[in-house]
JSON list of C-alpha atoms in Angstrom, two decimals:
[
{"chain": "A", "resi": 166, "resn": "MET", "atom": "CA", "xyz": [-0.09, 0.03, 0.00]},
{"chain": "A", "resi": 167, "resn": "THR", "atom": "CA", "xyz": [1.42, 3.47, -0.82]},
{"chain": "A", "resi": 168, "resn": "SER", "atom": "CA", "xyz": [0.63, 6.66, 0.97]},
{"chain": "A", "resi": 169, "resn": "GLU", "atom": "CA", "xyz": [1.54, 9.05, -1.99]},
{"chain": "A", "resi": 170, "resn": "PHE", "atom": "CA", "xyz": [-0.88, 10.20, -4.64]},
{"chain": "A", "resi": 171, "resn": "GLU", "atom": "CA", "xyz": [-0.21, 12.09, -7.82]},
{"chain": "A", "resi": 172, "resn": "MET", "atom": "CA", "xyz": [-0.89, 15.93, -8.31]},
{"chain": "A", "resi": 173, "resn": "SER", "atom": "CA", "xyz": [-2.24, 17.42, -11.27]},
{"chain": "A", "resi": 174, "resn": "MET", "atom": "CA", "xyz": [-0.17, 18.95, -13.62]},
{"chain": "A", "resi": 175, "resn": "LEU", "atom": "CA", "xyz": [-1.64, 22.61, -13.20]},
{"chain": "A", "resi": 176, "resn": "GLY", "atom": "CA", "xyz": [1.89, 23.63, -11.70]},
{"chain": "A", "resi": 177, "resn": "GLU", "atom": "CA", "xyz": [2.62, 26.18, -8.98]},
{"chain": "A", "resi": 178, "resn": "LEU", "atom": "CA", "xyz": [0.09, 28.57, -7.83]},
{"chain": "A", "resi": 179, "resn": "SER", "atom": "CA", "xyz": [0.62, 32.04, -9.37]},
{"chain": "A", "resi": 180, "resn": "PHE", "atom": "CA", "xyz": [-2.71, 33.74, -9.21]},
{"chain": "A", "resi": 181, "resn": "PHE", "atom": "CA", "xyz": [-5.58, 33.30, -6.78]},
{"chain": "A", "resi": 182, "resn": "LEU", "atom": "CA", "xyz": [-8.66, 35.58, -6.62]},
{"chain": "A", "resi": 183, "resn": "GLY", "atom": "CA", "xyz": [-6.61, 38.59, -7.80]},
{"chain": "A", "resi": 184, "resn": "LEU", "atom": "CA", "xyz": [-3.44, 37.79, -5.72]},
{"chain": "A", "resi": 185, "resn": "GLN", "atom": "CA", "xyz": [-0.22, 37.22, -7.44]},
{"chain": "A", "resi": 186, "resn": "VAL", "atom": "CA", "xyz": [1.52, 34.54, -5.57]},
{"chain": "A", "resi": 187, "resn": "SER", "atom": "CA", "xyz": [5.47, 34.10, -6.10]},
{"chain": "A", "resi": 188, "resn": "GLN", "atom": "CA", "xyz": [6.72, 30.88, -4.42]},
{"chain": "A", "resi": 189, "resn": "LEU", "atom": "CA", "xyz": [10.52, 31.22, -4.16]},
{"chain": "A", "resi": 190, "resn": "GLU", "atom": "CA", "xyz": [12.86, 28.93, -2.46]},
{"chain": "A", "resi": 191, "resn": "ASN", "atom": "CA", "xyz": [13.24, 31.15, 0.55]},
{"chain": "A", "resi": 192, "resn": "GLY", "atom": "CA", "xyz": [9.55, 32.13, 1.13]},
{"chain": "A", "resi": 193, "resn": "ILE", "atom": "CA", "xyz": [6.24, 33.36, -0.59]},
{"chain": "A", "resi": 194, "resn": "PHE", "atom": "CA", "xyz": [5.49, 36.74, -1.75]},
{"chain": "A", "resi": 195, "resn": "ILE", "atom": "CA", "xyz": [2.11, 38.00, -2.23]},
{"chain": "A", "resi": 196, "resn": "SER", "atom": "CA", "xyz": [1.10, 40.98, -4.28]},
{"chain": "A", "resi": 197, "resn": "GLN", "atom": "CA", "xyz": [-1.54, 42.65, -6.24]},
{"chain": "A", "resi": 198, "resn": "THR", "atom": "CA", "xyz": [0.66, 44.65, -8.74]},
{"chain": "A", "resi": 199, "resn": "LYS", "atom": "CA", "xyz": [-1.52, 43.91, -11.97]},
{"chain": "A", "resi": 200, "resn": "TYR", "atom": "CA", "xyz": [-4.88, 45.03, -9.84]},
{"chain": "A", "resi": 201, "resn": "ALA", "atom": "CA", "xyz": [-3.04, 48.24, -8.80]},
{"chain": "A", "resi": 202, "resn": "LYS", "atom": "CA", "xyz": [-1.85, 48.93, -12.32]},
{"chain": "A", "resi": 203, "resn": "ASP", "atom": "CA", "xyz": [-5.57, 48.33, -13.63]},
{"chain": "A", "resi": 204, "resn": "MET", "atom": "CA", "xyz": [-6.98, 50.51, -10.81]},
{"chain": "A", "resi": 205, "resn": "LEU", "atom": "CA", "xyz": [-4.62, 53.45, -11.65]},
{"chain": "A", "resi": 206, "resn": "LYS", "atom": "CA", "xyz": [-5.73, 53.15, -15.36]},
{"chain": "A", "resi": 207, "resn": "ARG", "atom": "CA", "xyz": [-9.34, 52.82, -14.51]},
{"chain": "A", "resi": 208, "resn": "PHE", "atom": "CA", "xyz": [-9.04, 56.28, -12.42]},
{"chain": "A", "resi": 209, "resn": "GLN", "atom": "CA", "xyz": [-6.93, 58.30, -14.95]},
{"chain": "A", "resi": 210, "resn": "MET", "atom": "CA", "xyz": [-3.78, 58.19, -12.85]},
{"chain": "A", "resi": 211, "resn": "ALA", "atom": "CA", "xyz": [-1.51, 55.75, -14.74]},
{"chain": "A", "resi": 212, "resn": "GLU", "atom": "CA", "xyz": [0.76, 58.52, -15.91]},
{"chain": "A", "resi": 213, "resn": "CYS", "atom": "CA", "xyz": [0.82, 60.59, -12.44]},
{"chain": "A", "resi": 214, "resn": "ASN", "atom": "CA", "xyz": [4.01, 61.36, -10.59]},
{"chain": "A", "resi": 215, "resn": "ALA", "atom": "CA", "xyz": [4.72, 59.12, -7.52]},
{"chain": "A", "resi": 216, "resn": "VAL", "atom": "CA", "xyz": [4.98, 60.32, -3.97]},
{"chain": "A", "resi": 217, "resn": "SER", "atom": "CA", "xyz": [6.48, 58.52, -1.04]},
{"chain": "A", "resi": 218, "resn": "THR", "atom": "CA", "xyz": [3.62, 58.86, 1.59]},
{"chain": "A", "resi": 219, "resn": "PRO", "atom": "CA", "xyz": [0.01, 58.00, 1.12]},
{"chain": "A", "resi": 220, "resn": "MET", "atom": "CA", "xyz": [-1.08, 61.19, 3.19]},
{"chain": "A", "resi": 221, "resn": "ALA", "atom": "CA", "xyz": [0.82, 64.45, 3.81]},
{"chain": "A", "resi": 222, "resn": "THR", "atom": "CA", "xyz": [2.21, 64.88, 7.26]},
{"chain": "A", "resi": 223, "resn": "GLY", "atom": "CA", "xyz": [-0.15, 66.43, 9.45]},
{"chain": "A", "resi": 224, "resn": "CYS", "atom": "CA", "xyz": [-3.14, 66.25, 7.30]},
{"chain": "A", "resi": 225, "resn": "LYS", "atom": "CA", "xyz": [-6.30, 66.70, 9.05]},
{"chain": "A", "resi": 226, "resn": "LEU", "atom": "CA", "xyz": [-9.60, 65.91, 7.32]},
{"chain": "A", "resi": 227, "resn": "SER", "atom": "CA", "xyz": [-12.89, 67.31, 8.26]},
{"chain": "A", "resi": 228, "resn": "LYS", "atom": "CA", "xyz": [-16.56, 66.99, 7.26]},
{"chain": "A", "resi": 229, "resn": "VAL", "atom": "CA", "xyz": [-16.67, 70.50, 6.01]},
{"chain": "A", "resi": 230, "resn": "ASP", "atom": "CA", "xyz": [-13.88, 72.06, 4.09]},
{"chain": "A", "resi": 231, "resn": "ASP", "atom": "CA", "xyz": [-15.87, 74.68, 2.43]},
{"chain": "A", "resi": 232, "resn": "THR", "atom": "CA", "xyz": [-14.44, 73.08, -1.05]},
{"chain": "A", "resi": 233, "resn": "PRO", "atom": "CA", "xyz": [-17.11, 72.04, -3.71]},
{"chain": "A", "resi": 234, "resn": "THR", "atom": "CA", "xyz": [-18.77, 68.54, -3.43]},
{"chain": "A", "resi": 235, "resn": "ILE", "atom": "CA", "xyz": [-18.05, 65.74, -5.89]},
{"chain": "A", "resi": 236, "resn": "ASP", "atom": "CA", "xyz": [-19.58, 62.72, -7.38]},
{"chain": "A", "resi": 237, "resn": "GLN", "atom": "CA", "xyz": [-20.23, 60.17, -4.49]},
{"chain": "A", "resi": 238, "resn": "THR", "atom": "CA", "xyz": [-20.35, 57.31, -6.92]},
{"chain": "A", "resi": 239, "resn": "MET", "atom": "CA", "xyz": [-16.84, 57.81, -8.26]},
{"chain": "A", "resi": 240, "resn": "TYR", "atom": "CA", "xyz": [-15.43, 58.52, -4.65]},
{"chain": "A", "resi": 241, "resn": "ARG", "atom": "CA", "xyz": [-17.09, 55.34, -3.29]},
{"chain": "A", "resi": 242, "resn": "SER", "atom": "CA", "xyz": [-15.72, 53.50, -6.15]},
{"chain": "A", "resi": 243, "resn": "MET", "atom": "CA", "xyz": [-12.20, 54.57, -5.30]},
{"chain": "A", "resi": 244, "resn": "ILE", "atom": "CA", "xyz": [-12.63, 53.68, -1.80]},
{"chain": "A", "resi": 245, "resn": "GLY", "atom": "CA", "xyz": [-13.94, 50.05, -2.57]},
{"chain": "A", "resi": 246, "resn": "SER", "atom": "CA", "xyz": [-10.73, 49.61, -4.74]},
{"chain": "A", "resi": 247, "resn": "PHE", "atom": "CA", "xyz": [-8.53, 50.89, -2.08]},
{"chain": "A", "resi": 248, "resn": "LEU", "atom": "CA", "xyz": [-10.05, 48.50, 0.35]},
{"chain": "A", "resi": 249, "resn": "TYR", "atom": "CA", "xyz": [-9.64, 45.42, -1.91]},
{"chain": "A", "resi": 250, "resn": "LEU", "atom": "CA", "xyz": [-5.93, 46.41, -2.38]},
{"chain": "A", "resi": 251, "resn": "THR", "atom": "CA", "xyz": [-5.24, 46.70, 1.26]},
{"chain": "A", "resi": 252, "resn": "ALA", "atom": "CA", "xyz": [-5.63, 42.77, 1.48]},
{"chain": "A", "resi": 253, "resn": "THR", "atom": "CA", "xyz": [-1.94, 42.70, 0.61]},
{"chain": "A", "resi": 254, "resn": "ARG", "atom": "CA", "xyz": [-1.05, 46.22, 1.24]},
{"chain": "A", "resi": 255, "resn": "PRO", "atom": "CA", "xyz": [-1.52, 47.63, 5.10]},
{"chain": "A", "resi": 256, "resn": "ASP", "atom": "CA", "xyz": [0.99, 50.30, 4.51]},
{"chain": "A", "resi": 257, "resn": "PHE", "atom": "CA", "xyz": [-1.87, 52.53, 3.25]},
{"chain": "A", "resi": 258, "resn": "MET", "atom": "CA", "xyz": [-4.77, 51.28, 5.38]},
{"chain": "A", "resi": 259, "resn": "GLN", "atom": "CA", "xyz": [-4.69, 54.29, 7.77]},
{"chain": "A", "resi": 260, "resn": "ALA", "atom": "CA", "xyz": [-5.32, 56.70, 4.72]},
{"chain": "A", "resi": 261, "resn": "VAL", "atom": "CA", "xyz": [-8.04, 54.72, 3.42]},
{"chain": "A", "resi": 262, "resn": "CYS", "atom": "CA", "xyz": [-9.89, 54.55, 6.79]},
{"chain": "A", "resi": 263, "resn": "MET", "atom": "CA", "xyz": [-9.41, 58.49, 6.93]},
{"chain": "A", "resi": 264, "resn": "VAL", "atom": "CA", "xyz": [-11.07, 59.22, 3.36]},
{"chain": "A", "resi": 265, "resn": "SER", "atom": "CA", "xyz": [-13.63, 56.56, 3.87]},
{"chain": "A", "resi": 266, "resn": "ARG", "atom": "CA", "xyz": [-15.06, 58.49, 6.64]},
{"chain": "A", "resi": 267, "resn": "PHE", "atom": "CA", "xyz": [-16.49, 61.17, 4.08]},
{"chain": "A", "resi": 268, "resn": "GLN", "atom": "CA", "xyz": [-18.29, 58.90, 1.50]},
{"chain": "A", "resi": 269, "resn": "SER", "atom": "CA", "xyz": [-21.75, 60.59, 2.09]},
{"chain": "A", "resi": 270, "resn": "ALA", "atom": "CA", "xyz": [-20.52, 64.02, 1.15]},
{"chain": "A", "resi": 271, "resn": "PRO", "atom": "CA", "xyz": [-17.10, 64.23, -0.35]},
{"chain": "A", "resi": 272, "resn": "GLU", "atom": "CA", "xyz": [-15.66, 67.55, -1.11]},
{"chain": "A", "resi": 273, "resn": "ARG", "atom": "CA", "xyz": [-12.95, 68.54, -3.42]},
{"chain": "A", "resi": 274, "resn": "PHE", "atom": "CA", "xyz": [-10.23, 68.34, -0.62]},
{"chain": "A", "resi": 275, "resn": "HIS", "atom": "CA", "xyz": [-11.09, 64.71, 0.17]},
{"chain": "A", "resi": 276, "resn": "PHE", "atom": "CA", "xyz": [-11.02, 63.93, -3.33]},
{"chain": "A", "resi": 277, "resn": "ILE", "atom": "CA", "xyz": [-7.28, 65.39, -3.61]},
{"chain": "A", "resi": 278, "resn": "THR", "atom": "CA", "xyz": [-6.34, 63.34, -0.70]},
{"chain": "A", "resi": 279, "resn": "ILE", "atom": "CA", "xyz": [-7.73, 60.22, -2.60]},
{"chain": "A", "resi": 280, "resn": "GLN", "atom": "CA", "xyz": [-5.48, 61.21, -5.56]},
{"chain": "A", "resi": 281, "resn": "ARG", "atom": "CA", "xyz": [-2.36, 61.42, -3.35]},
{"chain": "A", "resi": 282, "resn": "ILE", "atom": "CA", "xyz": [-3.21, 57.92, -2.21]},
{"chain": "A", "resi": 283, "resn": "LEU", "atom": "CA", "xyz": [-3.24, 56.82, -6.04]},
{"chain": "A", "resi": 284, "resn": "LYS", "atom": "CA", "xyz": [0.11, 58.39, -6.39]},
{"chain": "A", "resi": 285, "resn": "TYR", "atom": "CA", "xyz": [1.65, 56.50, -3.43]},
{"chain": "A", "resi": 286, "resn": "ILE", "atom": "CA", "xyz": [0.36, 53.44, -5.21]},
{"chain": "A", "resi": 287, "resn": "LYS", "atom": "CA", "xyz": [1.84, 54.29, -8.32]},
{"chain": "A", "resi": 288, "resn": "GLY", "atom": "CA", "xyz": [5.27, 54.57, -6.56]},
{"chain": "A", "resi": 289, "resn": "THR", "atom": "CA", "xyz": [4.83, 51.29, -4.73]},
{"chain": "A", "resi": 290, "resn": "LEU", "atom": "CA", "xyz": [3.34, 49.05, -7.34]},
{"chain": "A", "resi": 291, "resn": "ASP", "atom": "CA", "xyz": [5.50, 46.18, -6.18]},
{"chain": "A", "resi": 292, "resn": "PHE", "atom": "CA", "xyz": [4.83, 46.28, -2.63]},
{"chain": "A", "resi": 293, "resn": "GLY", "atom": "CA", "xyz": [3.23, 43.09, -1.23]},
{"chain": "A", "resi": 294, "resn": "LEU", "atom": "CA", "xyz": [3.47, 40.59, 1.83]},
{"chain": "A", "resi": 295, "resn": "TRP", "atom": "CA", "xyz": [6.55, 38.53, 2.20]},
{"chain": "A", "resi": 296, "resn": "TYR", "atom": "CA", "xyz": [6.51, 35.39, 4.19]},
{"chain": "A", "resi": 297, "resn": "PRO", "atom": "CA", "xyz": [9.83, 33.82, 4.49]},
{"chain": "A", "resi": 298, "resn": "ARG", "atom": "CA", "xyz": [10.55, 30.11, 5.13]},
{"chain": "A", "resi": 299, "resn": "ASN", "atom": "CA", "xyz": [12.27, 30.03, 8.73]},
{"chain": "A", "resi": 300, "resn": "ASP", "atom": "CA", "xyz": [11.16, 28.53, 12.09]},
{"chain": "A", "resi": 301, "resn": "ASN", "atom": "CA", "xyz": [10.84, 31.94, 13.92]},
{"chain": "A", "resi": 302, "resn": "PHE", "atom": "CA", "xyz": [7.32, 32.00, 15.61]},
{"chain": "A", "resi": 303, "resn": "THR", "atom": "CA", "xyz": [7.74, 34.79, 17.99]},
{"chain": "A", "resi": 304, "resn": "LEU", "atom": "CA", "xyz": [4.28, 36.77, 18.11]},
{"chain": "A", "resi": 305, "resn": "LEU", "atom": "CA", "xyz": [4.85, 40.67, 18.07]},
{"chain": "A", "resi": 306, "resn": "ALA", "atom": "CA", "xyz": [2.34, 43.29, 18.13]},
{"chain": "A", "resi": 307, "resn": "TYR", "atom": "CA", "xyz": [2.67, 47.22, 17.44]},
{"chain": "A", "resi": 308, "resn": "ILE", "atom": "CA", "xyz": [-0.05, 49.60, 18.45]},
{"chain": "A", "resi": 309, "resn": "ASP", "atom": "CA", "xyz": [-0.73, 53.12, 18.01]},
{"chain": "A", "resi": 310, "resn": "VAL", "atom": "CA", "xyz": [-3.50, 55.63, 18.78]},
{"chain": "A", "resi": 311, "resn": "ASP", "atom": "CA", "xyz": [-3.82, 59.11, 17.36]},
{"chain": "A", "resi": 312, "resn": "TRP", "atom": "CA", "xyz": [-5.29, 60.32, 20.68]},
{"chain": "A", "resi": 313, "resn": "ALA", "atom": "CA", "xyz": [-8.51, 62.75, 19.71]},
{"chain": "A", "resi": 314, "resn": "GLY", "atom": "CA", "xyz": [-7.13, 62.97, 16.04]},
{"chain": "A", "resi": 315, "resn": "CYS", "atom": "CA", "xyz": [-10.60, 63.57, 14.30]},
{"chain": "A", "resi": 316, "resn": "VAL", "atom": "CA", "xyz": [-11.15, 67.23, 14.18]},
{"chain": "A", "resi": 317, "resn": "ASP", "atom": "CA", "xyz": [-14.86, 66.82, 13.99]},
{"chain": "A", "resi": 318, "resn": "ASP", "atom": "CA", "xyz": [-15.55, 64.79, 16.99]},
{"chain": "A", "resi": 319, "resn": "ARG", "atom": "CA", "xyz": [-12.48, 64.45, 18.73]},
{"chain": "A", "resi": 320, "resn": "LYS", "atom": "CA", "xyz": [-12.73, 60.65, 18.68]},
{"chain": "A", "resi": 321, "resn": "SER", "atom": "CA", "xyz": [-9.29, 58.74, 18.48]},
{"chain": "A", "resi": 322, "resn": "THR", "atom": "CA", "xyz": [-8.21, 56.11, 15.85]},
{"chain": "A", "resi": 323, "resn": "ASN", "atom": "CA", "xyz": [-6.23, 53.05, 16.74]},
{"chain": "A", "resi": 324, "resn": "GLY", "atom": "CA", "xyz": [-4.14, 50.78, 14.82]},
{"chain": "A", "resi": 325, "resn": "ALA", "atom": "CA", "xyz": [-2.03, 47.71, 15.16]},
{"chain": "A", "resi": 326, "resn": "THR", "atom": "CA", "xyz": [0.04, 45.12, 13.34]},
{"chain": "A", "resi": 327, "resn": "PHE", "atom": "CA", "xyz": [0.72, 41.49, 14.15]},
{"chain": "A", "resi": 328, "resn": "PHE", "atom": "CA", "xyz": [3.81, 39.60, 13.19]},
{"chain": "A", "resi": 329, "resn": "LEU", "atom": "CA", "xyz": [4.65, 36.08, 13.59]},
{"chain": "A", "resi": 330, "resn": "GLY", "atom": "CA", "xyz": [8.43, 35.88, 13.04]},
{"chain": "A", "resi": 331, "resn": "ASP", "atom": "CA", "xyz": [9.12, 38.23, 10.24]},
{"chain": "A", "resi": 332, "resn": "SER", "atom": "CA", "xyz": [5.78, 37.65, 8.63]},
{"chain": "A", "resi": 333, "resn": "LEU", "atom": "CA", "xyz": [2.84, 40.31, 8.99]},
{"chain": "A", "resi": 334, "resn": "VAL", "atom": "CA", "xyz": [-0.26, 38.02, 9.73]},
{"chain": "A", "resi": 335, "resn": "ALA", "atom": "CA", "xyz": [-2.74, 40.35, 10.85]},
{"chain": "A", "resi": 336, "resn": "TRP", "atom": "CA", "xyz": [-3.68, 44.16, 10.90]},
{"chain": "A", "resi": 337, "resn": "HIS", "atom": "CA", "xyz": [-6.38, 46.29, 12.56]},
{"chain": "A", "resi": 338, "resn": "ASN", "atom": "CA", "xyz": [-7.37, 50.17, 12.21]},
{"chain": "A", "resi": 339, "resn": "LYS", "atom": "CA", "xyz": [-10.53, 51.52, 13.87]},
{"chain": "A", "resi": 340, "resn": "LYS", "atom": "CA", "xyz": [-12.02, 54.93, 14.99]},
{"chain": "A", "resi": 341, "resn": "GLN", "atom": "CA", "xyz": [-13.23, 54.66, 18.42]},
{"chain": "A", "resi": 342, "resn": "ASP", "atom": "CA", "xyz": [-16.85, 54.77, 19.42]},
{"chain": "A", "resi": 343, "resn": "CYS", "atom": "CA", "xyz": [-16.48, 56.91, 22.35]},
{"chain": "A", "resi": 344, "resn": "ILE", "atom": "CA", "xyz": [-14.27, 59.87, 23.67]},
{"chain": "A", "resi": 345, "resn": "SER", "atom": "CA", "xyz": [-11.99, 59.34, 26.59]},
{"chain": "A", "resi": 346, "resn": "LEU", "atom": "CA", "xyz": [-11.98, 62.20, 29.03]},
{"chain": "A", "resi": 347, "resn": "SER", "atom": "CA", "xyz": [-8.91, 62.90, 31.44]},
{"chain": "A", "resi": 348, "resn": "THR", "atom": "CA", "xyz": [-9.38, 62.54, 35.12]},
{"chain": "A", "resi": 349, "resn": "ALA", "atom": "CA", "xyz": [-6.17, 64.37, 36.02]},
{"chain": "A", "resi": 350, "resn": "LYS", "atom": "CA", "xyz": [-6.81, 67.56, 38.11]},
{"chain": "A", "resi": 351, "resn": "GLU", "atom": "CA", "xyz": [-4.44, 70.45, 38.11]}
]
């Protein structure tokens, strides 16, 4: 009796549900380069200049910016595209969460911020998730909070990333439901 079975001749996994999978000897790399390029073309940003960060330093978005409103349908479509891309690109998830708050009444300034995210994607097309082959199973977590970062309601946003060894395995970003008040007295 043999315990072996014959595999089909389909070959190595290279694409799965829009994800590009590169199986290398020292690990696996998962990306969405083709999807990102197609998204840039769809939103007419394929020829834009790249930027090094998804949002400008110190950028604070507000519900009312006194700029003209824009098409909600296009804005929401861009947000949806970003959310799908964050499956392999947690590097700009915070920016996506920030701009997604304004889907009900997006204004020109919000759209300019979305264009910056697209410019960032243009410069980082080959980013993705790297899972090296090793035996390091140390669990690490990094957490950050922007303490009352929302200018509209003073609520905080927190984010966390979780690594198993050198591999990112989970990430989280959430605007808090309530406001924390200090109990310190002067």
